Amino acid sequence: MSTSIVNVSRPAVRRHTLARSLRGGLKGGEYTWALAFVVPYIAVFLTFVVYPVVYGLWMGSEAQLYRELFADPIYQNTVVNTVLYLALGVNVKMFLALLLSGFFMRPGWWMKALLLIFILPWAVPQISTFISIHWMLNGEWGFVNNVLYKFLHVEGPSWLNDRWSALGAVIVSHIWKWTPFWTLILLAGRMAIPLEIRDTAKVDGATGLSGFVHITFPLLANLYLICTLLSTIFLLGDFNAVTFVSGGGPANQGHVLATLGIRNAFDIAQPRLGVAAVMSALPMVIPLVIVLMRKLRTAEVQL
């Protein structure tokens, strides 16, 4: 008889414990207000984050899609373009940002004014910037070819009618657009280095290149790595530069994975194949995200 009583009472105890754990230390109206704030956030998260991700995974879950995708010559060119886009776009951009952050550390009001002018490309909207670059590179009456003809009497090439020159134009456009942003981030990191460390390094003779190699860069290494990882993740999903500068041309030879997904989904009306093209970037994205999260989790409060 006592055993049956214990067995019946256990679920009630468990329900009471679960309810208490969900409430935490909130009572009465506090719990109601907490629900009022949390439930809309959960609904938005499920609707605009969880559902699109799950639906996208379902759309790109068929193995036949990837067999068709990998056999497509356009996809093969796209993978090469994406690797070059990442390798050059990220590394050149971050290296320039590191150098320019040191340049803008100089004192003086004129340096601040120059920094304000320098960040204008990043502040201008992307679409208008890339469309302007597209028309500047027009092979017949673009600004670049007109300048070449007027001052050098040289007929400029059709920049966007060649795969490599079109891809190069996209990479240069991306670097020009986003270098100011990462320069500001690294400049803030440099300014956060304590003055005592700089003064001590100067006393010990660590100035110029020696000070940068032995003092500045080791302190910026953690920030530089995180910025590089973030920039790579952002660039994998970026389609604006390719879409508005080269349009993925010529003859679909200038696509990256992000723009190829759009082309497959909308231009040739195969949304599942478009999702598969984008999903094929996951083997590159997932390791980057894991490394980034571990770096953020293990990093101490330092640069």
Coordinates of C-alpha atoms in Angstrom, one line a residue:
M1 CA 0.0 0.0 0.0
S2 CA 2.8 2.4 0.8
T3 CA 4.6 1.5 -2.4
S4 CA 1.6 2.5 -4.5
I5 CA 1.3 5.8 -2.7
V6 CA 5.0 6.7 -3.4
N7 CA 4.6 5.7 -7.1
V8 CA 1.5 7.9 -7.5
S9 CA 3.0 10.9 -5.8
R10 CA 6.3 11.0 -7.7
P11 CA 4.9 12.6 -11.0
A12 CA 3.3 15.4 -9.0
V13 CA 6.6 16.1 -7.3
R14 CA 8.4 16.2 -10.6
R15 CA 5.8 18.5 -12.1
H16 CA 6.1 20.8 -9.1
T17 CA 9.9 20.8 -9.4
L18 CA 9.7 21.5 -13.2
A19 CA 7.3 24.4 -12.7
R20 CA 9.5 25.9 -10.0
S21 CA 12.6 25.6 -12.2
L22 CA 10.8 27.4 -15.1
R23 CA 9.6 30.1 -12.8
G24 CA 13.0 30.6 -11.2
G25 CA 12.7 33.2 -8.5
L26 CA 9.8 35.0 -10.2
K27 CA 6.5 35.3 -8.5
G28 CA 3.0 36.5 -9.5
G29 CA 3.1 39.4 -11.8
E30 CA 6.9 39.1 -12.4
Y31 CA 6.4 35.7 -14.1
T32 CA 3.6 37.1 -16.2
W33 CA 5.8 40.0 -17.4
A34 CA 8.6 37.6 -18.1
L35 CA 6.4 35.6 -20.3
A36 CA 5.1 38.7 -22.1
F37 CA 8.7 39.6 -23.0
V38 CA 10.0 36.1 -23.8
V39 CA 7.2 34.6 -25.8
P40 CA 7.3 37.2 -28.7
Y41 CA 11.1 36.7 -28.9
I42 CA 10.7 32.9 -29.0
A43 CA 8.0 33.2 -31.7
V44 CA 10.1 35.5 -33.9
F45 CA 13.2 33.2 -33.4
L46 CA 11.2 30.1 -34.4
T47 CA 9.6 31.8 -37.4
F48 CA 12.6 33.7 -38.9
V49 CA 15.6 31.6 -37.8
V50 CA 14.6 28.0 -36.9
Y51 CA 12.0 27.5 -39.6
P52 CA 14.1 28.9 -42.6
V53 CA 17.1 26.8 -41.5
V54 CA 15.2 23.6 -41.1
Y55 CA 13.2 24.2 -44.4
G56 CA 16.5 24.9 -46.2
L57 CA 18.1 21.8 -44.9
W58 CA 15.0 19.8 -46.0
M59 CA 15.1 21.4 -49.5
G60 CA 18.8 20.5 -49.9
S61 CA 18.7 17.1 -48.4
E62 CA 18.5 15.0 -51.6
A63 CA 21.7 13.4 -52.7
Q64 CA 20.7 13.6 -56.4
L65 CA 20.8 17.4 -56.2
Y66 CA 24.5 17.3 -55.3
R67 CA 25.4 14.8 -58.0
E68 CA 23.8 17.1 -60.5
L69 CA 25.4 20.1 -59.0
F70 CA 29.0 18.7 -58.9
A71 CA 28.7 17.6 -62.5
D72 CA 27.9 21.1 -63.6
P73 CA 30.9 22.9 -65.1
I74 CA 29.5 26.2 -63.9
Y75 CA 29.6 24.9 -60.3
Q76 CA 33.2 23.8 -60.8
N77 CA 34.2 27.2 -61.9
T78 CA 32.2 28.7 -59.1
V79 CA 34.2 26.7 -56.5
V80 CA 37.5 28.0 -57.9
N81 CA 36.1 31.6 -57.9
T82 CA 34.9 31.3 -54.3
V83 CA 38.3 30.0 -53.1
L84 CA 40.1 32.9 -54.9
Y85 CA 37.5 35.4 -53.7
L86 CA 38.0 34.3 -50.1
A87 CA 41.8 33.9 -50.2
L88 CA 42.5 37.3 -51.8
G89 CA 39.5 39.3 -50.6
V90 CA 40.0 38.4 -46.9
N91 CA 43.8 38.3 -46.6
V92 CA 44.6 41.4 -48.7
K93 CA 41.9 43.3 -47.0
M94 CA 42.9 42.4 -43.4
F95 CA 46.6 43.0 -44.2
L96 CA 45.9 46.4 -45.5
A97 CA 43.6 47.2 -42.6
L98 CA 46.4 46.2 -40.2
L99 CA 48.9 48.5 -41.9
L100 CA 46.5 51.4 -42.2
S101 CA 45.4 51.1 -38.6
G102 CA 49.1 51.9 -37.7
F103 CA 49.1 54.8 -40.1
F104 CA 46.0 56.4 -38.6
M105 CA 47.6 56.1 -35.1
R106 CA 49.5 59.3 -35.8
P107 CA 48.4 62.4 -33.9
G108 CA 47.0 65.6 -35.4
W109 CA 43.7 67.0 -36.6
W110 CA 44.6 66.4 -40.2
M111 CA 44.9 62.7 -39.5
K112 CA 41.4 62.6 -38.1
A113 CA 40.1 64.5 -41.1
L114 CA 41.9 62.0 -43.4
L115 CA 40.4 59.1 -41.5
L116 CA 36.9 60.6 -42.0
I117 CA 37.5 60.7 -45.7
F118 CA 38.9 57.2 -45.7
I119 CA 35.8 55.6 -44.2
L120 CA 33.5 57.2 -46.7
P121 CA 33.6 54.1 -49.1
W122 CA 32.3 51.9 -46.2
A123 CA 29.7 54.5 -45.2
V124 CA 28.2 54.7 -48.7
P125 CA 25.4 52.1 -49.5
Q126 CA 26.8 49.0 -51.2
I127 CA 24.4 48.8 -54.1
S128 CA 25.0 52.4 -55.4
T129 CA 28.8 51.9 -55.0
F130 CA 29.0 48.6 -56.9
I131 CA 26.6 49.8 -59.7
S132 CA 28.9 52.8 -60.1
I133 CA 31.9 50.5 -60.4
H134 CA 30.1 48.4 -62.9
W135 CA 29.5 51.4 -65.2
M136 CA 33.0 52.7 -64.7
L137 CA 34.4 49.4 -66.1
N138 CA 32.2 49.5 -69.2
G139 CA 34.3 48.5 -72.1
E140 CA 33.0 51.1 -74.6
W141 CA 32.3 54.3 -72.7
G142 CA 33.3 53.6 -69.1
F143 CA 35.2 56.1 -67.0
V144 CA 38.3 53.9 -66.7
N145 CA 38.7 53.3 -70.5
N146 CA 38.0 57.0 -71.2
V147 CA 40.8 58.0 -68.9
L148 CA 43.2 55.5 -70.5
Y149 CA 42.4 56.7 -73.9
K150 CA 42.6 60.4 -73.1
F151 CA 45.9 60.4 -71.2
L152 CA 47.7 57.4 -72.5
H153 CA 46.0 57.0 -75.9
V154 CA 45.3 53.3 -75.1
E155 CA 42.2 51.4 -75.9
G156 CA 41.1 49.8 -72.7
P157 CA 40.0 46.2 -72.5
S158 CA 36.5 45.0 -71.9
W159 CA 37.0 44.4 -68.2
L160 CA 33.8 42.6 -67.5
N161 CA 33.9 40.3 -70.6
D162 CA 36.8 38.3 -69.3
R163 CA 36.4 35.9 -66.4
W164 CA 39.6 36.8 -64.6
S165 CA 39.4 40.5 -65.1
A166 CA 35.8 40.5 -64.0
L167 CA 36.6 38.4 -60.9
G168 CA 39.6 40.7 -60.2
A169 CA 37.3 43.7 -60.4
V170 CA 34.9 42.1 -57.9
I171 CA 37.7 41.4 -55.5
V172 CA 39.2 44.9 -55.7
S173 CA 35.7 46.4 -55.3
H174 CA 35.1 44.3 -52.1
I175 CA 38.5 45.2 -50.7
W176 CA 38.0 48.9 -51.4
K177 CA 34.5 48.8 -49.8
W178 CA 35.3 46.9 -46.6
T179 CA 38.9 47.8 -45.8
P180 CA 37.9 50.9 -43.9
F181 CA 35.5 49.0 -41.6
W182 CA 38.2 46.5 -40.5
T183 CA 40.7 49.3 -40.3
L184 CA 38.5 51.0 -37.7
I185 CA 38.3 47.8 -35.7
L186 CA 42.0 47.2 -35.6
L187 CA 42.6 50.9 -34.9
A188 CA 40.4 50.6 -31.8
G189 CA 42.5 47.6 -30.8
R190 CA 45.7 49.5 -31.2
M191 CA 44.3 52.4 -29.2
A192 CA 43.4 50.0 -26.4
I193 CA 47.0 49.0 -25.8
P194 CA 48.1 50.6 -22.5
L195 CA 50.5 53.6 -22.9
E196 CA 52.7 52.0 -20.2
I197 CA 53.5 49.1 -22.6
R198 CA 54.3 51.4 -25.4
D199 CA 56.6 53.6 -23.3
T200 CA 58.4 50.6 -21.8
A201 CA 58.9 49.2 -25.3
K202 CA 60.4 52.5 -26.5
V203 CA 62.7 52.6 -23.5
D204 CA 63.9 49.1 -24.3
G205 CA 64.5 50.1 -27.9
A206 CA 61.5 48.3 -29.4
T207 CA 60.5 51.0 -31.9
G208 CA 59.4 50.9 -35.5
L209 CA 59.3 47.4 -37.1
S210 CA 60.8 45.8 -34.0
G211 CA 58.1 47.3 -31.8
F212 CA 55.4 46.1 -34.1
V213 CA 56.7 42.6 -34.4
H214 CA 57.5 42.0 -30.7
I215 CA 54.9 44.3 -29.0
T216 CA 52.0 45.5 -31.1
F217 CA 51.2 42.4 -33.2
P218 CA 51.3 39.9 -30.4
L219 CA 48.8 42.0 -28.5
L220 CA 46.6 42.4 -31.6
A221 CA 46.9 38.7 -32.7
N222 CA 43.7 37.6 -30.9
L223 CA 41.7 40.5 -32.4
Y224 CA 43.2 40.0 -35.8
L225 CA 42.3 36.3 -35.9
I226 CA 38.7 36.9 -34.8
C227 CA 38.3 39.7 -37.4
T228 CA 39.7 37.4 -40.1
L229 CA 37.3 34.6 -39.1
L230 CA 34.3 36.9 -39.1
S231 CA 35.4 38.5 -42.4
T232 CA 35.6 35.0 -44.0
I233 CA 32.2 34.0 -42.8
F234 CA 30.6 37.3 -44.0
L235 CA 32.3 37.0 -47.4
L236 CA 31.0 33.5 -48.0
G237 CA 27.5 34.8 -47.8
D238 CA 28.1 38.0 -49.6
F239 CA 26.6 38.3 -53.1
N240 CA 26.3 42.1 -53.6
A241 CA 29.8 42.7 -55.1
V242 CA 29.5 39.9 -57.6
T243 CA 25.8 40.6 -58.5
F244 CA 26.2 44.4 -59.1
V245 CA 29.8 44.6 -60.4
S246 CA 30.0 41.6 -62.8
G247 CA 26.6 40.0 -62.6
G248 CA 28.3 36.6 -62.4
G249 CA 29.5 37.0 -65.9
P250 CA 30.8 36.6 -68.4
A251 CA 28.6 33.6 -69.4
N252 CA 28.1 32.5 -65.8
Q253 CA 31.9 32.0 -65.3
G254 CA 32.2 34.7 -62.6
H255 CA 29.8 33.3 -60.0
V256 CA 30.6 32.6 -56.4
L257 CA 28.5 30.1 -54.3
A258 CA 26.1 32.8 -53.0
T259 CA 25.3 34.2 -56.4
L260 CA 25.1 30.7 -58.0
G261 CA 22.4 29.8 -55.5
I262 CA 20.4 32.8 -56.6
R263 CA 20.9 32.0 -60.2
N264 CA 19.8 28.4 -59.8
A265 CA 16.8 29.3 -57.7
F266 CA 15.5 32.2 -59.7
D267 CA 17.0 32.4 -63.2
I268 CA 16.6 28.8 -64.1
A269 CA 13.7 28.2 -61.6
Q270 CA 15.3 25.3 -59.7
P271 CA 15.1 26.4 -56.0
R272 CA 16.2 23.1 -54.6
L273 CA 19.4 23.2 -56.8
G274 CA 19.9 26.8 -55.6
V275 CA 19.7 25.7 -52.0
A276 CA 22.1 22.8 -52.7
A277 CA 24.6 25.3 -54.1
V278 CA 24.5 27.4 -51.0
M279 CA 24.5 24.4 -48.7
S280 CA 27.7 23.1 -50.3
A281 CA 29.5 25.9 -48.6
L282 CA 28.7 24.4 -45.1
P283 CA 31.9 22.3 -45.0
M284 CA 33.8 25.6 -45.1
V285 CA 31.4 27.6 -42.8
I286 CA 31.0 25.1 -40.0
P287 CA 34.7 24.7 -39.1
L288 CA 35.1 28.5 -39.2
V289 CA 32.2 29.0 -36.8
I290 CA 33.5 26.3 -34.4
V291 CA 37.0 27.8 -34.3
L292 CA 35.4 31.3 -33.8
M293 CA 33.2 30.1 -30.9
R294 CA 36.1 28.3 -29.2
K295 CA 38.3 31.3 -29.6
L296 CA 35.7 33.6 -28.1
R297 CA 35.0 31.2 -25.3
T298 CA 38.6 30.6 -24.3
A299 CA 39.8 34.2 -24.9
E300 CA 40.5 36.2 -21.7
V301 CA 39.7 39.8 -21.4
Q302 CA 42.4 41.1 -23.6
L303 CA 43.0 42.3 -27.2

